[in-house]
Coordinates of C-alpha atoms in Angstrom, one line a residue:
X15 CA 84.9 88.1 43.5
X16 CA 87.5 87.4 46.2
X17 CA 85.8 84.2 47.3
X18 CA 86.4 82.5 43.9
X19 CA 90.1 83.1 44.4
X20 CA 90.1 81.4 47.7
X21 CA 89.9 84.5 49.9
X22 CA 87.4 84.3 52.8
X23 CA 84.6 86.8 52.7
X24 CA 83.7 89.0 55.7
X25 CA 80.0 88.3 56.1
X26 CA 79.3 84.7 55.2
X27 CA 77.3 83.3 58.2
X28 CA 79.5 80.2 58.7
X29 CA 82.8 80.8 57.0
X30 CA 83.0 84.6 57.0
X31 CA 85.8 86.4 58.9
X32 CA 83.3 88.3 61.1
X33 CA 81.7 85.0 62.1
X34 CA 85.1 84.0 63.6
X35 CA 86.6 87.4 64.6
X36 CA 85.4 90.6 66.2
X37 CA 85.2 93.5 63.8
X38 CA 85.2 95.9 66.7
X39 CA 88.5 94.5 67.9
X40 CA 90.1 94.1 64.4
X41 CA 88.6 96.6 62.1
X42 CA 88.2 99.9 64.0
X43 CA 90.7 102.6 65.0
X44 CA 89.7 102.0 68.7
X45 CA 90.6 98.3 68.3
X46 CA 94.0 99.2 66.8
X47 CA 94.8 101.7 69.5
X48 CA 93.8 99.2 72.2
X49 CA 95.9 96.4 70.8
X50 CA 98.0 97.4 67.8
X51 CA 100.0 94.2 67.9
X52 CA 96.9 92.0 67.6
X53 CA 95.4 94.0 64.8
X54 CA 98.7 94.3 62.9
X55 CA 99.3 90.5 63.2
X56 CA 95.8 89.7 62.0
X57 CA 96.3 91.9 58.9
X58 CA 99.7 90.3 58.3
X59 CA 98.1 86.9 58.4
X60 CA 95.5 88.1 55.9
X61 CA 98.2 89.6 53.6
X62 CA 100.0 86.3 53.6
X63 CA 96.8 84.4 52.8
X64 CA 96.0 86.8 50.0
X65 CA 99.5 86.6 48.5
X66 CA 99.0 82.9 47.8
X67 CA 95.8 83.7 45.8
X68 CA 95.5 84.5 42.1
X69 CA 93.0 86.3 39.9
X70 CA 90.3 84.1 38.5
X71 CA 88.4 84.0 35.2
X72 CA 86.1 86.9 36.4
X73 CA 89.1 89.2 36.9
X74 CA 90.5 88.2 33.5
X75 CA 87.1 88.8 31.8
X76 CA 87.1 92.4 33.2
X77 CA 90.6 92.9 31.7
X78 CA 89.4 91.7 28.4
X79 CA 86.3 93.9 28.6
X80 CA 88.6 96.9 29.3
X81 CA 90.5 96.2 26.1
X82 CA 87.1 96.6 24.2
X83 CA 85.9 99.5 26.3
X84 CA 89.0 101.6 27.2
X85 CA 87.1 104.0 29.4
X86 CA 85.9 101.2 31.6
X87 CA 86.7 101.6 35.3
X88 CA 86.4 98.7 37.8
X89 CA 84.8 99.8 41.1
X90 CA 85.3 97.3 43.9
X91 CA 84.8 96.9 47.6
X92 CA 87.5 94.1 47.7
X93 CA 90.8 95.0 49.4
X94 CA 92.8 92.2 47.9
X95 CA 94.3 93.9 44.9
X96 CA 93.5 91.1 42.5
X97 CA 92.0 93.4 39.9
X98 CA 95.3 95.1 39.6
X99 CA 97.1 91.8 39.6
X100 CA 94.9 90.6 36.7
X101 CA 95.9 93.7 34.7
X102 CA 93.0 96.1 35.1
X103 CA 94.3 99.6 34.6
X104 CA 91.5 101.7 36.1
X105 CA 90.4 100.4 39.5
X106 CA 88.7 102.3 42.3
X107 CA 89.1 100.4 45.5
X108 CA 86.3 101.8 47.7
X109 CA 87.5 100.1 50.8
X110 CA 91.2 100.6 50.2
X111 CA 93.9 97.9 49.8
X112 CA 95.4 95.5 52.3
X113 CA 98.6 95.7 50.1
X114 CA 99.1 99.4 51.0
X115 CA 99.9 101.0 54.3
X116 CA 99.4 104.5 55.8
X117 CA 100.2 106.0 59.2
X118 CA 97.5 105.9 61.9
X119 CA 97.6 109.5 63.0
X120 CA 98.2 111.6 59.9
X121 CA 97.4 109.2 57.0
X122 CA 100.8 109.5 55.4
X123 CA 101.1 106.9 52.7
X124 CA 103.8 104.4 53.0
X125 CA 105.4 103.3 49.8
X126 CA 107.0 100.0 50.0
X127 CA 106.7 96.6 51.6
X128 CA 106.4 96.2 55.4
X129 CA 109.8 95.2 56.9
X130 CA 110.1 91.4 57.0
X131 CA 110.1 91.4 60.8
X132 CA 106.8 93.3 60.8
X133 CA 105.2 90.4 59.0
X134 CA 105.9 87.8 61.6
X135 CA 103.4 86.5 64.1
X136 CA 102.9 88.9 67.1
X137 CA 104.9 91.7 65.5
X138 CA 104.4 95.3 66.4
X139 CA 103.3 97.7 63.6
X140 CA 106.3 99.5 62.1
X141 CA 106.5 103.3 62.6
X142 CA 105.7 105.7 59.8
X143 CA 109.1 107.0 58.5
X144 CA 107.6 110.5 58.2
X145 CA 106.1 111.0 61.7
X146 CA 106.7 107.9 63.8
X147 CA 103.0 107.1 64.2
X148 CA 102.2 103.3 63.8
X149 CA 101.6 102.2 60.2
X150 CA 98.2 100.5 59.6
X151 CA 96.6 98.8 56.6
X152 CA 95.2 101.3 54.1
X153 CA 91.7 99.9 54.4
X154 CA 88.4 101.5 55.5
X155 CA 87.6 100.4 59.0
X156 CA 84.2 100.6 60.6
X157 CA 83.3 104.2 61.5
X158 CA 85.6 105.6 58.8
X159 CA 84.6 107.5 55.7
X160 CA 85.4 106.2 52.2
X161 CA 88.6 107.8 50.7
X162 CA 88.0 111.1 48.9
X163 CA 89.4 109.6 45.7
X164 CA 86.9 106.7 45.7

């Protein structure tokens, strides 16, 4: 559903993100530990790109369906948060959300927006306020298990 909102997919052969970027370098813990600034900057670029996108008619249709079927839960692999932005109440984000952060070493959730300086090009990831470990996007990287609450 992300593509219809203008968000590039990961696996499209010509236009997908993994056709242009290395998932091993940008979507693994090892890649983050090897070059945290590069990985953080890439996700900051993606967050900026997603912020300019809006839910489309498909997202709205699910919200309308939820009004008819209150026990409806949306299950998505998308990390863009557009189901929430459209108004869906019950959303399970299997692969996490690029809009949330957690610390690298202990998984402490970070509640709030990244500091503005951390969203600039070539910025270092900010530290976790609880333990000092670098913050990372709260998304499932290659080699990681799905969250327990998914």
